[in-house]
GROMACS .gro file of C-alpha atoms in nm:
model
  405
    1UNK     CA    1   2.852   1.907  -7.901
    2UNK     CA    2   2.889   1.976  -7.541
    3UNK     CA    3   3.259   1.820  -7.366
    4UNK     CA    4   3.031   1.599  -7.294
    5UNK     CA    5   3.015   1.397  -7.595
    6UNK     CA    6   3.369   1.502  -7.730
    7UNK     CA    7   3.504   1.279  -7.430
    8UNK     CA    8   3.382   0.981  -7.507
    9UNK     CA    9   3.679   0.828  -7.677
   10UNK     CA   10   3.552   0.522  -7.833
   11UNK     CA   11   3.273   0.414  -8.007
   12UNK     CA   12   3.047   0.179  -7.736
   13UNK     CA   13   2.939  -0.020  -8.057
   14UNK     CA   14   2.679  -0.257  -7.799
   15UNK     CA   15   2.485   0.059  -7.670
   16UNK     CA   16   2.468   0.187  -8.094
   17UNK     CA   17   2.328  -0.164  -8.104
   18UNK     CA   18   2.037  -0.122  -7.838
   19UNK     CA   19   1.980   0.176  -7.899
   20UNK     CA   20   1.880   0.093  -8.349
   21UNK     CA   21   1.689  -0.214  -8.175
   22UNK     CA   22   1.470   0.014  -8.049
   23UNK     CA   23   1.383   0.183  -8.366
   24UNK     CA   24   1.312  -0.119  -8.481
   25UNK     CA   25   1.113  -0.255  -8.242
   26UNK     CA   26   0.916   0.091  -8.293
   27UNK     CA   27   0.942   0.048  -8.624
   28UNK     CA   28   0.804  -0.272  -8.735
   29UNK     CA   29   0.468  -0.142  -8.442
   30UNK     CA   30   0.486   0.109  -8.687
   31UNK     CA   31   0.460  -0.141  -9.046
   32UNK     CA   32   0.240  -0.411  -8.874
   33UNK     CA   33  -0.079  -0.315  -8.961
   34UNK     CA   34  -0.088  -0.157  -9.288
   35UNK     CA   35   0.018  -0.536  -9.345
   36UNK     CA   36  -0.252  -0.687  -9.136
   37UNK     CA   37  -0.615  -0.431  -9.222
   38UNK     CA   38  -0.697  -0.691  -9.501
   39UNK     CA   39  -0.738  -0.971  -9.099
   40UNK     CA   40  -0.834  -0.620  -8.855
   41UNK     CA   41  -1.135  -0.492  -9.071
   42UNK     CA   42  -1.242  -0.956  -9.082
   43UNK     CA   43  -1.183  -0.908  -8.750
   44UNK     CA   44  -1.322  -0.553  -8.614
   45UNK     CA   45  -1.582  -0.473  -8.919
   46UNK     CA   46  -1.400  -0.201  -8.991
   47UNK     CA   47  -1.483   0.007  -9.250
   48UNK     CA   48  -1.249   0.095  -9.530
   49UNK     CA   49  -1.277   0.513  -9.362
   50UNK     CA   50  -1.236   0.309  -9.035
   51UNK     CA   51  -0.921   0.214  -9.173
   52UNK     CA   52  -0.748   0.482  -9.322
   53UNK     CA   53  -0.809   0.575  -8.964
   54UNK     CA   54  -0.642   0.345  -8.795
   55UNK     CA   55  -0.351   0.296  -9.088
   56UNK     CA   56  -0.345   0.692  -9.033
   57UNK     CA   57  -0.364   0.715  -8.650
   58UNK     CA   58   0.035   0.755  -8.635
   59UNK     CA   59   0.156   1.046  -8.914
   60UNK     CA   60  -0.188   1.207  -8.858
   61UNK     CA   61  -0.008   1.255  -8.414
   62UNK     CA   62   0.363   1.272  -8.596
   63UNK     CA   63   0.211   1.646  -8.749
   64UNK     CA   64   0.040   1.739  -8.458
   65UNK     CA   65   0.301   1.703  -8.131
   66UNK     CA   66   0.637   1.502  -8.288
   67UNK     CA   67   0.830   1.903  -8.239
   68UNK     CA   68   0.700   1.878  -7.849
   69UNK     CA   69   0.850   1.475  -7.894
   70UNK     CA   70   1.133   1.668  -7.898
   71UNK     CA   71   1.175   1.899  -7.637
   72UNK     CA   72   1.074   1.693  -7.440
   73UNK     CA   73   1.308   1.441  -7.482
   74UNK     CA   74   1.589   1.777  -7.449
   75UNK     CA   75   1.447   1.867  -7.129
   76UNK     CA   76   1.365   1.534  -6.939
   77UNK     CA   77   1.655   1.349  -7.120
   78UNK     CA   78   1.688   1.070  -7.460
   79UNK     CA   79   1.731   0.844  -7.183
   80UNK     CA   80   1.409   0.841  -7.009
   81UNK     CA   81   1.204   0.917  -7.337
   82UNK     CA   82   1.252   0.601  -7.519
   83UNK     CA   83   1.257   0.435  -7.251
   84UNK     CA   84   0.897   0.551  -7.207
   85UNK     CA   85   0.866   0.534  -7.550
   86UNK     CA   86   0.956   0.152  -7.539
   87UNK     CA   87   0.643   0.164  -7.233
   88UNK     CA   88   0.311   0.324  -7.419
   89UNK     CA   89   0.464   0.074  -7.768
   90UNK     CA   90   0.430  -0.235  -7.515
   91UNK     CA   91   0.078  -0.136  -7.329
   92UNK     CA   92  -0.011  -0.008  -7.643
   93UNK     CA   93   0.017  -0.332  -7.823
   94UNK     CA   94  -0.139  -0.503  -7.536
   95UNK     CA   95  -0.432  -0.231  -7.560
   96UNK     CA   96  -0.446  -0.389  -7.941
   97UNK     CA   97  -0.460  -0.694  -7.819
   98UNK     CA   98  -0.707  -0.639  -7.529
   99UNK     CA   99  -0.906  -0.531  -7.758
  100UNK     CA  100  -1.248  -0.551  -7.860
  101UNK     CA  101  -1.432  -0.204  -8.026
  102UNK     CA  102  -1.266  -0.025  -8.324
  103UNK     CA  103  -1.229   0.303  -8.038
  104UNK     CA  104  -1.006   0.090  -7.836
  105UNK     CA  105  -0.796  -0.028  -8.079
  106UNK     CA  106  -0.709   0.345  -8.232
  107UNK     CA  107  -0.709   0.473  -7.870
  108UNK     CA  108  -0.374   0.191  -7.772
  109UNK     CA  109  -0.332   0.263  -8.151
  110UNK     CA  110  -0.284   0.592  -8.049
  111UNK     CA  111  -0.109   0.487  -7.774
  112UNK     CA  112   0.169   0.354  -8.013
  113UNK     CA  113   0.186   0.636  -8.213
  114UNK     CA  114   0.317   0.853  -7.869
  115UNK     CA  115   0.569   0.532  -7.855
  116UNK     CA  116   0.732   0.546  -8.220
  117UNK     CA  117   0.728   0.940  -8.194
  118UNK     CA  118   0.948   0.898  -7.852
  119UNK     CA  119   1.183   0.606  -8.011
  120UNK     CA  120   1.219   0.787  -8.288
  121UNK     CA  121   1.320   1.145  -8.181
  122UNK     CA  122   1.528   1.022  -7.848
  123UNK     CA  123   1.728   0.706  -8.007
  124UNK     CA  124   1.926   0.958  -8.251
  125UNK     CA  125   2.042   1.117  -7.864
  126UNK     CA  126   2.131   0.815  -7.747
  127UNK     CA  127   2.372   0.680  -8.095
  128UNK     CA  128   2.532   1.022  -8.086
  129UNK     CA  129   2.612   0.942  -7.688
  130UNK     CA  130   2.741   0.631  -7.793
  131UNK     CA  131   2.992   0.613  -8.130
  132UNK     CA  132   3.256   0.870  -8.119
  133UNK     CA  133   3.370   1.172  -8.258
  134UNK     CA  134   3.420   1.089  -8.569
  135UNK     CA  135   3.249   0.750  -8.588
  136UNK     CA  136   2.879   0.971  -8.554
  137UNK     CA  137   2.805   1.114  -8.922
  138UNK     CA  138   2.795   0.720  -8.936
  139UNK     CA  139   2.552   0.619  -8.684
  140UNK     CA  140   2.383   0.843  -8.781
  141UNK     CA  141   2.287   0.741  -9.136
  142UNK     CA  142   2.307   0.362  -9.105
  143UNK     CA  143   2.014   0.465  -8.804
  144UNK     CA  144   1.812   0.657  -9.087
  145UNK     CA  145   1.773   0.212  -9.193
  146UNK     CA  146   1.528   0.187  -8.873
  147UNK     CA  147   1.136   0.215  -9.091
  148UNK     CA  148   1.228   0.001  -9.377
  149UNK     CA  149   1.421  -0.246  -9.118
  150UNK     CA  150   1.162  -0.288  -8.883
  151UNK     CA  151   0.876  -0.291  -9.161
  152UNK     CA  152   1.126  -0.594  -9.405
  153UNK     CA  153   1.144  -0.732  -9.014
  154UNK     CA  154   0.754  -0.828  -9.006
  155UNK     CA  155   0.772  -0.838  -9.369
  156UNK     CA  156   0.960  -1.174  -9.383
  157UNK     CA  157   0.715  -1.254  -8.991
  158UNK     CA  158   0.366  -1.219  -9.050
  159UNK     CA  159   0.315  -1.483  -9.279
  160UNK     CA  160   0.471  -1.738  -9.071
  161UNK     CA  161   0.315  -1.627  -8.759
  162UNK     CA  162  -0.083  -1.527  -8.907
  163UNK     CA  163  -0.084  -1.901  -8.927
  164UNK     CA  164  -0.025  -1.980  -8.655
  165UNK     CA  165  -0.245  -1.725  -8.455
  166UNK     CA  166  -0.377  -1.436  -8.646
  167UNK     CA  167  -0.326  -1.064  -8.663
  168UNK     CA  168  -0.271  -1.126  -8.219
  169UNK     CA  169   0.024  -1.326  -8.310
  170UNK     CA  170   0.173  -0.987  -8.504
  171UNK     CA  171   0.082  -0.844  -8.259
  172UNK     CA  172   0.238  -1.061  -8.010
  173UNK     CA  173   0.595  -1.090  -8.204
  174UNK     CA  174   0.657  -0.622  -8.188
  175UNK     CA  175   0.565  -0.584  -7.846
  176UNK     CA  176   0.843  -0.881  -7.757
  177UNK     CA  177   1.054  -0.626  -8.008
  178UNK     CA  178   1.026  -0.380  -7.818
  179UNK     CA  179   1.007  -0.488  -7.482
  180UNK     CA  180   1.466  -0.646  -7.649
  181UNK     CA  181   1.523  -0.292  -7.737
  182UNK     CA  182   1.398  -0.194  -7.392
  183UNK     CA  183   1.588  -0.483  -7.202
  184UNK     CA  184   1.855  -0.397  -7.395
  185UNK     CA  185   1.901  -0.020  -7.451
  186UNK     CA  186   1.855  -0.062  -6.990
  187UNK     CA  187   2.186  -0.251  -7.022
  188UNK     CA  188   2.341  -0.011  -7.197
  189UNK     CA  189   2.271   0.304  -6.995
  190UNK     CA  190   2.511   0.309  -6.925
  191UNK     CA  191   2.707   0.444  -7.188
  192UNK     CA  192   2.403   0.729  -7.267
  193UNK     CA  193   2.566   0.961  -7.023
  194UNK     CA  194   2.533   1.262  -7.188
  195UNK     CA  195   2.117   1.114  -7.325
  196UNK     CA  196   2.035   1.261  -6.924
  197UNK     CA  197   1.827   1.483  -6.856
  198UNK     CA  198   2.058   1.822  -6.785
  199UNK     CA  199   2.043   1.921  -6.382
  200UNK     CA  200   1.826   2.226  -6.437
  201UNK     CA  201   1.682   2.410  -6.685
  202UNK     CA  202   1.875   2.631  -6.833
  203UNK     CA  203   1.655   2.753  -7.094
  204UNK     CA  204   1.531   2.426  -7.270
  205UNK     CA  205   1.269   2.719  -7.524
  206UNK     CA  206   1.573   2.871  -7.617
  207UNK     CA  207   1.757   2.587  -7.693
  208UNK     CA  208   1.483   2.481  -7.902
  209UNK     CA  209   1.427   2.818  -8.075
  210UNK     CA  210   1.817   2.847  -8.234
  211UNK     CA  211   1.721   2.510  -8.378
  212UNK     CA  212   1.397   2.587  -8.457
  213UNK     CA  213   1.610   2.953  -8.648
  214UNK     CA  214   1.829   2.795  -8.911
  215UNK     CA  215   1.714   2.703  -9.225
  216UNK     CA  216   1.908   2.498  -9.230
  217UNK     CA  217   1.681   2.201  -9.034
  218UNK     CA  218   1.375   2.354  -9.216
  219UNK     CA  219   1.495   2.246  -9.557
  220UNK     CA  220   1.592   1.941  -9.466
  221UNK     CA  221   1.263   1.837  -9.329
  222UNK     CA  222   1.180   1.997  -9.650
  223UNK     CA  223   1.336   1.720  -9.852
  224UNK     CA  224   1.204   1.493  -9.629
  225UNK     CA  225   0.852   1.552  -9.720
  226UNK     CA  226   1.008   1.471 -10.057
  227UNK     CA  227   1.146   1.183 -10.021
  228UNK     CA  228   0.796   1.065  -9.802
  229UNK     CA  229   0.656   1.146 -10.085
  230UNK     CA  230   0.756   0.894 -10.291
  231UNK     CA  231   0.862   0.603 -10.073
  232UNK     CA  232   0.526   0.577  -9.947
  233UNK     CA  233   0.365   0.645 -10.288
  234UNK     CA  234   0.576   0.333 -10.380
  235UNK     CA  235   0.517   0.121 -10.086
  236UNK     CA  236   0.130   0.222 -10.070
  237UNK     CA  237   0.085   0.140 -10.493
  238UNK     CA  238   0.333  -0.165 -10.573
  239UNK     CA  239   0.129  -0.389 -10.399
  240UNK     CA  240  -0.197  -0.329 -10.541
  241UNK     CA  241  -0.009  -0.245 -10.854
  242UNK     CA  242   0.099  -0.638 -10.880
  243UNK     CA  243  -0.214  -0.745 -10.692
  244UNK     CA  244  -0.536  -0.583 -10.920
  245UNK     CA  245  -0.276  -0.559 -11.175
  246UNK     CA  246  -0.101  -0.802 -11.269
  247UNK     CA  247  -0.312  -1.082 -11.095
  248UNK     CA  248  -0.009  -1.176 -10.879
  249UNK     CA  249  -0.044  -1.487 -10.551
  250UNK     CA  250  -0.088  -1.290 -10.208
  251UNK     CA  251   0.231  -1.427 -10.070
  252UNK     CA  252   0.414  -1.322 -10.445
  253UNK     CA  253   0.346  -0.955 -10.294
  254UNK     CA  254   0.411  -1.030 -10.033
  255UNK     CA  255   0.767  -1.113 -10.144
  256UNK     CA  256   0.832  -0.898 -10.414
  257UNK     CA  257   0.620  -0.563 -10.159
  258UNK     CA  258   0.891  -0.692  -9.907
  259UNK     CA  259   1.236  -0.673 -10.133
  260UNK     CA  260   1.225  -0.358 -10.251
  261UNK     CA  261   1.140  -0.246  -9.872
  262UNK     CA  262   1.462  -0.416  -9.781
  263UNK     CA  263   1.708  -0.293 -10.065
  264UNK     CA  264   1.613   0.043  -9.847
  265UNK     CA  265   1.863  -0.048  -9.618
  266UNK     CA  266   2.155  -0.154  -9.820
  267UNK     CA  267   2.044   0.236  -9.962
  268UNK     CA  268   2.150   0.433  -9.536
  269UNK     CA  269   2.415   0.198  -9.440
  270UNK     CA  270   2.660   0.327  -9.790
  271UNK     CA  271   2.482   0.704  -9.767
  272UNK     CA  272   2.622   0.678  -9.406
  273UNK     CA  273   2.929   0.446  -9.570
  274UNK     CA  274   2.954   0.802  -9.777
  275UNK     CA  275   2.910   1.055  -9.511
  276UNK     CA  276   3.158   0.891  -9.301
  277UNK     CA  277   3.465   0.993  -9.621
  278UNK     CA  278   3.385   1.375  -9.637
  279UNK     CA  279   3.131   1.347  -9.918
  280UNK     CA  280   2.912   1.632  -9.921
  281UNK     CA  281   2.581   1.561  -9.804
  282UNK     CA  282   2.364   1.803 -10.022
  283UNK     CA  283   2.604   1.584 -10.314
  284UNK     CA  284   2.396   1.315 -10.196
  285UNK     CA  285   2.081   1.502 -10.173
  286UNK     CA  286   2.052   1.580 -10.479
  287UNK     CA  287   2.257   1.303 -10.605
  288UNK     CA  288   1.911   1.080 -10.409
  289UNK     CA  289   1.643   1.304 -10.469
  290UNK     CA  290   1.775   1.293 -10.909
  291UNK     CA  291   1.771   0.902 -10.937
  292UNK     CA  292   1.487   0.821 -10.772
  293UNK     CA  293   1.315   1.046 -10.979
  294UNK     CA  294   1.449   0.888 -11.218
  295UNK     CA  295   1.393   0.534 -11.138
  296UNK     CA  296   1.047   0.696 -11.006
  297UNK     CA  297   0.914   0.758 -11.414
  298UNK     CA  298   1.064   0.377 -11.515
  299UNK     CA  299   0.826   0.263 -11.255
  300UNK     CA  300   0.589   0.421 -11.331
  301UNK     CA  301   0.684   0.386 -11.737
  302UNK     CA  302   0.411   0.169 -11.899
  303UNK     CA  303   0.635   0.103 -12.210
  304UNK     CA  304   0.852  -0.122 -12.031
  305UNK     CA  305   0.880  -0.364 -11.968
  306UNK     CA  306   0.683  -0.552 -11.553
  307UNK     CA  307   1.142  -0.653 -11.520
  308UNK     CA  308   1.215  -0.343 -11.610
  309UNK     CA  309   0.942  -0.138 -11.346
  310UNK     CA  310   0.984  -0.367 -11.085
  311UNK     CA  311   1.404  -0.319 -11.069
  312UNK     CA  312   1.282   0.071 -11.164
  313UNK     CA  313   1.098   0.041 -10.776
  314UNK     CA  314   1.392  -0.131 -10.687
  315UNK     CA  315   1.600   0.103 -10.756
  316UNK     CA  316   1.427   0.435 -10.581
  317UNK     CA  317   1.395   0.280 -10.276
  318UNK     CA  318   1.767   0.210 -10.273
  319UNK     CA  319   1.932   0.481 -10.424
  320UNK     CA  320   1.653   0.701 -10.214
  321UNK     CA  321   1.908   0.530  -9.872
  322UNK     CA  322   2.113   0.885  -9.926
  323UNK     CA  323   1.847   1.059  -9.860
  324UNK     CA  324   1.699   0.950  -9.486
  325UNK     CA  325   2.064   0.917  -9.429
  326UNK     CA  326   2.141   1.213  -9.491
  327UNK     CA  327   1.933   1.376  -9.335
  328UNK     CA  328   1.915   1.248  -8.979
  329UNK     CA  329   2.284   1.247  -8.975
  330UNK     CA  330   2.260   1.681  -8.967
  331UNK     CA  331   2.164   1.666  -8.605
  332UNK     CA  332   2.601   1.735  -8.601
  333UNK     CA  333   2.597   1.999  -8.749
  334UNK     CA  334   2.289   2.189  -8.655
  335UNK     CA  335   2.265   2.054  -8.345
  336UNK     CA  336   2.530   2.317  -8.076
  337UNK     CA  337   2.480   2.094  -7.810
  338UNK     CA  338   2.359   1.802  -7.723
  339UNK     CA  339   2.020   1.952  -7.608
  340UNK     CA  340   1.901   2.036  -7.970
  341UNK     CA  341   1.987   1.674  -8.157
  342UNK     CA  342   1.567   1.606  -8.014
  343UNK     CA  343   1.418   1.955  -8.093
  344UNK     CA  344   1.646   1.917  -8.466
  345UNK     CA  345   1.436   1.501  -8.478
  346UNK     CA  346   1.140   1.615  -8.348
  347UNK     CA  347   1.126   1.879  -8.566
  348UNK     CA  348   1.235   1.603  -8.864
  349UNK     CA  349   0.965   1.401  -8.836
  350UNK     CA  350   0.728   1.658  -8.825
  351UNK     CA  351   0.778   1.800  -9.189
  352UNK     CA  352   0.825   1.426  -9.312
  353UNK     CA  353   0.563   1.308  -9.222
  354UNK     CA  354   0.380   1.570  -9.435
  355UNK     CA  355   0.487   1.410  -9.689
  356UNK     CA  356   0.394   1.082  -9.546
  357UNK     CA  357  -0.003   1.119  -9.453
  358UNK     CA  358  -0.083   1.346  -9.778
  359UNK     CA  359   0.138   1.107 -10.106
  360UNK     CA  360  -0.155   0.847 -10.090
  361UNK     CA  361  -0.459   0.985 -10.081
  362UNK     CA  362  -0.199   1.299 -10.336
  363UNK     CA  363  -0.217   0.983 -10.572
  364UNK     CA  364  -0.542   0.795 -10.518
  365UNK     CA  365  -0.659   1.146 -10.627
  366UNK     CA  366  -0.476   1.153 -10.921
  367UNK     CA  367  -0.517   0.814 -11.021
  368UNK     CA  368  -0.875   0.880 -10.960
  369UNK     CA  369  -0.901   1.198 -11.185
  370UNK     CA  370  -0.659   1.026 -11.476
  371UNK     CA  371  -0.774   0.673 -11.452
  372UNK     CA  372  -0.512   0.500 -11.475
  373UNK     CA  373  -0.116   0.483 -11.288
  374UNK     CA  374   0.024   0.583 -11.464
  375UNK     CA  375  -0.134   0.918 -11.469
  376UNK     CA  376   0.039   0.939 -11.092
  377UNK     CA  377   0.382   0.943 -11.219
  378UNK     CA  378   0.370   1.359 -11.128
  379UNK     CA  379   0.331   1.312 -10.789
  380UNK     CA  380   0.600   1.184 -10.702
  381UNK     CA  381   0.822   1.312 -10.984
  382UNK     CA  382   0.734   1.629 -10.904
  383UNK     CA  383   0.847   1.576 -10.517
  384UNK     CA  384   1.207   1.446 -10.683
  385UNK     CA  385   1.287   1.748 -10.880
  386UNK     CA  386   1.183   1.949 -10.564
  387UNK     CA  387   1.350   1.787 -10.365
  388UNK     CA  388   1.655   1.820 -10.577
  389UNK     CA  389   1.637   2.200 -10.558
  390UNK     CA  390   1.621   2.119 -10.184
  391UNK     CA  391   1.898   1.975 -10.185
  392UNK     CA  392   2.168   2.218 -10.378
  393UNK     CA  393   1.988   2.522 -10.085
  394UNK     CA  394   2.084   2.240  -9.853
  395UNK     CA  395   2.408   2.240  -9.958
  396UNK     CA  396   2.484   2.577  -9.999
  397UNK     CA  397   2.396   2.580  -9.623
  398UNK     CA  398   2.529   2.379  -9.498
  399UNK     CA  399   2.829   2.533  -9.621
  400UNK     CA  400   2.835   2.843  -9.446
  401UNK     CA  401   2.876   2.575  -9.171
  402UNK     CA  402   3.185   2.617  -9.154
  403UNK     CA  403   3.184   2.213  -9.043
  404UNK     CA  404   3.175   1.862  -9.213
  405UNK     CA  405   3.117   1.903  -9.599
   0.00000   0.00000   0.00000
């Protein structure tokens, strides 16, 4: 890291909390559509295909341009990009509320997608700026919980808000969260000193190429994609299974699904704490991938009781929290300077979103071809096995850095 990052003698926890709030807010912005897809279809008369495009617009954008946003963070500064992302999110949310047709709704969702990428690649820069070196791995490990925390929050709020003001009330809730995150970051801006833009362009592309040439960055991105396949398979499968196969009421489906998502949060926090205690990142990646694969096999097993299968779902989400916390904190190893953090986060995001984009349709194809949900178990378990192999490779590669274990 640069001298400016090393000069942070104490972690500014309010500044860390402000950046984390931005992440939670942008995650809630992402998760609101999947939760309200039925209401949106009714309100706009959407077909299944149109609803699918609305849900996947953010993933398509992330797969396409996340690295570009990472380069932008390195070039213009993480603070500016984060605030711009918050602004895009607010604009996209308001545009959605005012939309009168599917094209306008989709356009607003694309703007929200840009907001998601901007905040996701820039907030880790702010977190690194506000934390001392001894706390940085823990802070970035906790950052990995922003997505389940935000989605879980909007899941909890959705039933009550929908009853008050329909789907629009949930959009206004997300807008308020974004505004609070943006205001908090602006208030704490003095603590993000090295997250400002560099004084002059001293070779941004060369800085980015240095990240791109590191095999560990690509291995971690691919491993994150294997976890995305598992996690989003579970997010898609569990509510559908509970509703269609077990006939549970929507309230129970929402509650059980929400708990499954939220248990990923303590898993991420524990992962960050273990990294802080110098537990090898590769060990956590192999352990997380291996145990999540075992739990995923149990979750899809028709020979187990429903109670045990649900506990297995919780196990996938909880132990899987070790994976994103280990990967997203790896910028402390891969980024040689503060300006490389955004590039690494963008590369990671672009590769990992392939798992989110391809996982659900591949799962659907397996279910259709084999005639049952249980027949699709090969996809998440296969992804877990690939994650174990990639975790071993990452473990060996990181040893060569002679940095953190």
